[in-house]
Amino acid sequence: MNVMNDSPRRKELTRQAAQLFVQEGFDRTTVRMLAQEMGIKSGSLFHHFRDKQEILAAVIEEGTQNALAIARETLQQCDNTPEARLHAMARAHLETLLTDRNAHVVALYEWRRLDTAARDHLSHLRDAYEALWEEVIDEALAAGLIHGDRFLVSRFVMGALNWTVRWYDPSGARSPDDLARELVAMISRPAT
Amino acid sequence: MNVMNDSPRRKELTRQAAQLFVQEGFDRTTVRMLAQEMGIKSGSLFHHFRDKQEILAAVIEEGTQNALAIARETLQQCDNTPEARLHAMARAHLETLLTDRNAHVVALYEWRRLDTAARDHLSHLRDAYEALWEEVIDEALAAGLIHGDRFLVSRFVMGALNWTVRWYDPSGARSPDDLARELVAMISRPAT
DNA sequence: GGGTCAACCAAGCAAGCGCTAGTGTAAACG
DNA sequence: CGTTTACACTAGCGCTTGCTTGGTTGACCC
């Protein structure tokens, strides 16, 4: 009947679905709304995706993979000090909100709508991303840059960053780099 | 046809609705599910609430009012140092997650489902709560306890705290007081 | 003991939902 | 050329949704 590959057409449809999911939320977005946004009829949608759930999974996979890629790349390019790496991770996180905002927001806020199968598959991706964070935070703790419980600090930091999607205006005066610097400064002890 | 007062019966129904809204999300919670949880038939529900939206508004109003009350009380009882007040606000925030978790979580995560009328009415409550935070953070900044941009610091702190609903286990080893202490320690410069 | 009233029920309507079945079409392939 | 493949269409099925209607119950009141 249909396929579940990753054709370029499907990539584009996924991008448009992400936009609607952010605007309306997954549950409120109907297949008819999705189809209209994509310029096709609702029936044609199921040629590209097995069901509505699979569209959500595709959006989240795309968003998480993108965040992971940006984070890895940024980490490789920055200086090798704990402070620079912490700053780089924060900046990478905020930059995905610029370049790929919709998919990233959906990954954060519609995770619970995934069925168990999709959640199992995607949680590996998410774990890989969070592992990057814990690694960088461990380094910062070991270097005495920040203090406290490893688990709590990483949760607090990720909370502060994930919450930015609620108030951060990418077209405003503050750049991702500004925010990252401010966050790192807030939690760092004055060094050397 | 019905009423929109705040009878004791309605209070109880609101509490039960909050539970379902947290479990399933607002959109996935049907009026039939709500009615069954309340031990009545779905039609009877509309004797107490004008429509489904009004149930959500009632839950959120209750949750925000509770958080505001706890915060004000905790602030009055604590010492008058900036550090104690900052710690008190963080602890109050986390304690509402213990005593009134459901309503509080709904207020945070289903806000967008409110229609404009309800949102206008409830945003005053929310502003009052956030104003408390900004006041306490201003004091901490003025005293040199923390450093940075007033707007950004308060957003980061509220983000870290609001995110706790995703991972905090009230039955675990850490008390709200522990978490509050850790958070304040993380962002404070060593004093005196 | 008739009147009032909040609380609830049974039954169902109109609209919208995700999804399917069967078909058309134009390009790509051998 | 005939066959395959990718993509889209029309039409609608079976079900659920939020909500309405008209009526019943039992406690309380003077």
XYZ file of C-alpha atoms (C1' of nucleotides) in Angstrom:
444
model
C 0.000 0.000 0.000
C 2.678 2.466 0.914
C 6.239 2.810 2.119
C 8.183 3.932 5.148
C 11.466 4.962 3.593
C 13.019 8.390 3.882
C 12.445 9.921 0.470
C 13.150 13.617 -0.022
C 9.428 14.181 -0.404
C 8.857 12.665 3.017
C 11.533 14.900 4.539
C 9.729 17.965 3.288
C 6.356 16.746 4.507
C 7.891 16.035 7.909
C 9.165 19.588 8.102
C 5.703 20.974 7.429
C 4.119 18.631 9.924
C 6.493 19.897 12.603
C 5.244 23.420 12.045
C 1.625 22.408 12.594
C 2.443 20.260 15.605
C 4.065 23.257 17.258
C 1.222 25.596 16.404
C -1.653 23.358 17.411
C -0.191 20.473 19.363
C -0.185 16.910 18.107
C -3.676 15.956 19.239
C -5.332 19.006 17.751
C -3.614 18.611 14.412
C -5.868 16.514 12.182
C -4.728 14.566 9.164
C -6.881 16.882 7.081
C -5.004 19.918 8.407
C -1.699 18.222 7.704
C -2.764 17.331 4.178
C -3.928 20.858 3.419
C -0.645 22.319 4.657
C 1.156 19.879 2.386
C -1.031 20.714 -0.597
C -2.501 17.217 -0.973
C -5.678 15.421 0.100
C -5.861 13.634 3.416
C -5.922 10.187 1.863
C -2.665 10.751 0.026
C -0.924 11.326 3.291
C -0.997 7.624 4.091
C 1.097 6.865 1.078
C 4.061 8.442 2.880
C 3.301 7.516 6.487
C 1.737 4.394 7.922
C -0.372 6.427 10.346
C -0.489 9.727 12.197
C 1.799 8.466 14.935
C 4.518 7.768 12.399
C 4.499 11.412 11.335
C 5.154 12.424 14.916
C 7.954 9.883 15.212
C 9.527 11.184 12.010
C 9.424 14.770 13.267
C 10.978 13.863 16.599
C 13.654 11.695 15.047
C 14.635 14.493 12.721
C 14.727 17.043 15.544
C 16.772 14.949 17.928
C 19.223 13.853 15.264
C 19.738 17.449 14.286
C 20.334 18.578 17.864
C 22.789 15.743 18.369
C 24.689 16.580 15.196
C 24.965 20.276 16.028
C 26.105 19.520 19.572
C 28.814 17.109 18.406
C 30.068 19.481 15.773
C 30.181 22.438 18.136
C 32.032 20.402 20.743
C 34.692 19.413 18.251
C 35.303 22.962 17.124
C 35.644 24.626 20.518
C 38.599 24.916 22.853
C 39.315 21.995 25.100
C 38.747 23.757 28.432
C 35.791 22.712 30.617
C 34.391 26.228 30.474
C 34.578 26.458 26.691
C 32.955 23.053 26.304
C 30.146 23.896 28.706
C 29.539 27.137 26.858
C 29.627 25.321 23.530
C 26.973 22.825 24.598
C 24.662 25.564 25.823
C 25.143 27.525 22.623
C 24.547 24.471 20.461
C 21.339 23.761 22.303
C 20.082 27.283 21.734
C 21.148 27.319 18.122
C 18.999 24.325 17.301
C 16.132 26.501 18.467
C 17.066 28.904 15.705
C 17.754 26.557 12.848
C 15.304 23.788 13.603
C 12.937 25.206 16.157
C 9.774 23.318 15.257
C 11.176 19.821 15.288
C 13.046 20.518 18.491
C 9.995 21.874 20.283
C 7.928 18.891 19.200
C 10.597 16.528 20.503
C 10.415 18.245 23.875
C 6.678 18.657 24.269
C 4.985 15.845 22.376
C 7.185 12.994 23.537
C 4.380 11.465 25.592
C 2.194 11.058 22.537
C 4.520 8.474 21.033
C 3.467 4.857 21.339
C 5.778 2.499 23.213
C 7.435 1.107 20.088
C 8.446 4.502 18.752
C 9.474 5.667 22.199
C 11.809 2.716 22.635
C 13.436 3.407 19.310
C 13.851 7.124 19.873
C 14.957 7.039 23.489
C 18.398 5.855 22.367
C 18.835 9.034 20.396
C 17.757 11.117 23.350
C 20.029 9.250 25.704
C 22.976 9.938 23.413
C 22.202 13.649 23.552
C 21.852 13.708 27.322
C 25.046 11.692 27.685
C 26.910 14.501 25.942
C 25.600 16.904 28.546
C 26.549 14.738 31.480
C 30.040 14.291 30.075
C 30.578 18.031 29.784
C 29.123 18.655 33.218
C 31.323 15.984 34.743
C 34.363 17.733 33.319
C 33.226 21.062 34.713
C 32.643 19.520 38.119
C 36.045 17.802 38.113
C 37.748 21.068 37.184
C 36.006 22.898 40.024
C 34.260 25.233 37.602
C 30.865 24.341 39.065
C 29.879 22.602 42.256
C 27.146 20.296 43.433
C 25.469 17.013 42.728
C 26.146 15.692 39.230
C 22.590 14.526 38.657
C 20.921 17.639 39.989
C 23.188 20.100 38.218
C 22.632 18.518 34.825
C 18.873 18.449 35.372
C 18.807 22.078 36.449
C 20.883 23.189 33.487
C 18.864 21.256 30.951
C 15.701 22.594 32.547
C 16.860 26.182 32.262
C 17.751 25.635 28.600
C 14.689 23.656 27.587
C 12.491 26.274 29.162
C 13.899 28.892 26.809
C 11.511 27.746 24.091
C 8.765 29.390 26.135
C 10.197 32.868 26.121
C 13.212 33.128 23.841
C 12.705 35.302 20.798
C 15.370 34.509 18.197
C 14.673 37.781 16.409
C 15.300 39.767 19.583
C 18.462 41.449 20.790
C 20.061 38.456 22.494
C 21.984 35.885 20.487
C 22.290 32.208 21.468
C 25.887 32.997 22.298
C 24.797 35.737 24.721
C 22.408 33.425 26.502
C 24.929 30.626 26.731
C 27.541 32.950 28.192
C 25.075 34.286 30.748
C 24.013 30.806 31.806
C 27.560 29.552 32.228
C 28.458 32.694 34.179
C 25.474 32.188 36.456
C 26.493 28.723 37.567
C 30.307 29.118 37.550
C 32.474 29.994 40.496
C 34.950 32.783 39.723
C 38.016 30.877 38.525
C 41.802 31.129 38.885
C -29.354 25.094 32.702
C -26.435 25.129 35.044
C -24.210 27.283 37.180
C -20.655 28.486 37.303
C -20.225 29.104 41.028
C -17.591 27.456 43.191
C -19.547 24.895 45.175
C -17.666 22.324 47.248
C -18.791 19.651 44.815
C -17.224 21.557 41.974
C -13.968 21.855 43.903
C -13.788 18.098 44.258
C -14.612 17.496 40.611
C -11.908 19.970 39.633
C -9.370 18.039 41.679
C -10.244 14.810 39.916
C -10.140 16.471 36.523
C -6.619 17.692 37.240
C -5.499 14.108 37.775
C -6.805 13.010 34.399
C -5.424 16.065 32.609
C -1.962 15.211 33.915
C -2.239 11.546 33.014
C -3.627 11.951 29.512
C -3.265 15.579 28.590
C -6.216 17.905 28.094
C -6.991 17.008 24.499
C -6.963 13.273 25.079
C -9.179 13.488 28.120
C -12.780 13.084 26.953
C -15.801 14.285 28.861
C -16.790 10.628 29.202
C -13.498 9.816 30.893
C -13.918 12.767 33.211
C -17.453 11.738 34.098
C -16.445 8.156 34.826
C -13.628 9.303 37.093
C -16.156 11.470 38.914
C -18.668 8.668 39.202
C -21.377 10.408 37.156
C -22.604 10.319 33.572
C -21.095 12.565 30.943
C -24.203 14.704 30.604
C -24.236 15.555 34.295
C -20.860 17.126 33.930
C -22.363 20.137 32.203
C -24.417 20.928 35.222
C -21.224 21.985 36.985
C -19.210 23.392 34.098
C -20.323 25.313 31.051
C -18.018 23.345 28.776
C -14.800 21.344 28.766
C -12.680 24.464 28.549
C -14.139 25.741 31.802
C -12.939 22.625 33.595
C -9.420 23.344 32.421
C -9.689 26.958 33.520
C -10.916 25.859 36.960
C -8.008 23.456 37.371
C -5.457 26.064 36.380
C -6.976 28.760 38.567
C -6.890 26.439 41.547
C -3.294 25.408 40.887
C -1.950 28.898 40.409
C -3.808 30.286 43.409
C -2.393 27.510 45.531
C 1.161 28.089 44.349
C 0.789 31.802 45.019
C -0.566 31.210 48.525
C 2.201 28.788 49.459
C 4.878 31.111 48.108
C 3.541 34.120 50.033
C 3.253 32.167 53.257
C 6.733 30.682 52.963
C 8.210 34.098 52.248
C 6.626 35.574 55.369
C 7.926 32.832 57.616
C 11.544 32.783 56.507
C 14.470 34.950 57.568
C 14.833 38.311 55.906
C 18.155 37.688 54.171
C 18.280 37.526 50.363
C 19.654 34.013 50.500
C 16.939 32.741 52.833
C 14.249 34.337 50.717
C 15.618 32.873 47.506
C 15.818 29.474 49.119
C 12.276 29.855 50.469
C 10.844 30.634 47.034
C 12.539 27.642 45.472
C 11.338 25.388 48.270
C 7.788 26.717 48.039
C 7.759 26.063 44.330
C 8.851 22.473 44.820
C 6.461 21.904 47.681
C 3.476 22.747 45.537
C 4.637 19.837 43.416
C 4.168 17.647 46.481
C 0.897 18.959 47.849
C -0.857 19.958 44.665
C 1.123 18.345 41.894
C -1.639 17.743 39.391
C -3.114 21.209 39.280
C 0.338 22.748 39.146
C 1.476 20.557 36.275
C -1.668 21.332 34.314
C -1.124 25.040 34.845
C 2.368 24.691 33.381
C 1.693 22.409 30.451
C -1.867 22.984 29.269
C -1.842 26.755 29.341
C -2.003 26.988 25.559
C -5.270 25.074 25.465
C -7.112 27.914 27.193
C -9.202 30.171 25.008
C -8.315 33.851 24.933
C -10.948 34.890 27.475
C -9.782 32.456 30.129
C -6.166 33.226 29.377
C -6.701 36.935 29.924
C -8.362 36.293 33.249
C -5.749 33.870 34.514
C -2.654 35.682 33.300
C -3.049 38.162 36.152
C -2.658 35.369 38.658
C 0.402 34.089 36.870
C 1.919 37.545 36.676
C 1.499 37.920 40.419
C 3.399 34.709 40.977
C 6.198 35.651 38.627
C 6.418 39.090 40.209
C 7.238 37.420 43.525
C 10.142 35.669 41.850
C 11.493 38.787 40.228
C 11.309 40.639 43.531
C 13.334 37.968 45.326
C 15.832 37.762 42.501
C 16.250 41.524 42.475
C 17.132 41.433 46.166
C 19.648 38.659 45.580
C 21.230 40.612 42.742
C 21.389 43.806 44.777
C 23.055 41.948 47.646
C 25.649 40.461 45.314
C 24.507 36.938 46.093
C 24.017 36.210 42.410
C 25.175 38.010 39.285
C 23.879 38.603 35.826
C 20.978 39.996 33.879
C 17.799 40.274 35.924
C 15.529 39.017 33.171
C 17.718 36.126 32.140
C 18.484 34.934 35.644
C 14.836 34.752 36.629
C 13.969 32.895 33.414
C 16.782 30.419 33.921
C 15.833 29.769 37.528
C 12.164 29.323 36.778
C 13.080 27.047 33.909
C 15.223 24.841 36.093
C 12.430 24.604 38.660
C 9.552 24.106 36.269
C 11.470 21.375 34.531
C 11.597 19.391 37.771
C 8.089 18.089 37.115
C 9.651 15.941 34.405
C 12.050 14.056 36.624
C 11.446 14.844 40.281
C 10.143 11.930 42.319
C 8.587 13.212 45.570
C 8.799 9.740 47.096
C 12.537 9.558 46.431
C 15.445 10.388 48.672
C 15.607 14.116 47.973
C 13.290 16.537 49.745
C 12.125 19.834 48.248
C 14.381 21.495 50.782
C 17.383 19.543 49.461
C 16.675 20.552 45.898
C 16.123 24.173 46.804
C 19.403 24.292 48.710
C 21.273 22.711 45.817
C 19.804 25.117 43.297
C 20.602 28.195 45.361
C 24.117 26.896 45.970
C 24.593 26.352 42.259
C 23.860 29.937 41.302
C 25.303 31.743 44.350
C 28.753 33.192 44.641
C 30.526 32.192 47.887
C 29.541 34.938 50.314
C 31.167 36.971 53.116
C -47.473 18.490 51.708
C -46.820 21.378 47.932
C -42.754 23.964 46.122
C -37.934 24.591 45.302
C -33.604 23.299 43.935
C -29.159 21.076 43.107
C -27.697 16.932 41.261
C -28.009 13.435 38.183
C -29.592 10.314 34.199
C -30.918 8.297 29.497
C -30.791 9.082 24.863
C -29.005 10.948 21.089
C -27.517 14.675 17.550
C -24.309 16.839 14.407
C -19.765 17.199 13.476
C -15.403 15.623 13.082
C -12.011 11.969 13.585
C -8.259 8.465 11.623
C -7.982 5.620 8.156
C -9.197 2.460 3.952
C -10.498 0.970 -0.691
C -10.266 1.418 -5.268
C -8.817 4.213 -9.154
C -6.183 7.567 -12.244
C -1.949 9.278 -14.161
C 2.440 10.454 -15.651
C 7.188 9.410 -15.525
C 10.863 5.640 -15.504
C 12.336 1.176 -16.915
C 13.262 -3.265 -19.600
C 5.977 -1.331 -26.412
C 4.047 -3.113 -21.973
C 5.098 -3.020 -17.062
C 6.238 -1.016 -12.945
C 6.505 2.628 -9.582
C 5.480 6.870 -7.082
C 2.108 9.889 -6.068
C -2.245 11.612 -5.905
C -7.386 11.442 -6.066
C -12.582 10.490 -4.687
C -15.640 8.634 -1.600
C -16.912 7.117 2.504
C -16.898 3.695 6.652
C -17.081 3.126 11.474
C -16.388 5.384 15.382
C -15.787 9.107 18.900
C -16.240 13.720 20.065
C -18.355 17.730 22.868
C -22.586 18.947 24.051
C -28.014 19.248 24.362
C -32.535 17.910 25.680
C -36.180 16.626 28.658
C -37.061 14.320 32.582
C -36.262 11.997 37.442
C -34.695 11.881 42.230
C -34.283 13.088 46.970
C -33.182 16.442 50.456
C -34.726 20.609 52.500
C -38.282 24.580 53.589
C -42.318 26.997 55.256
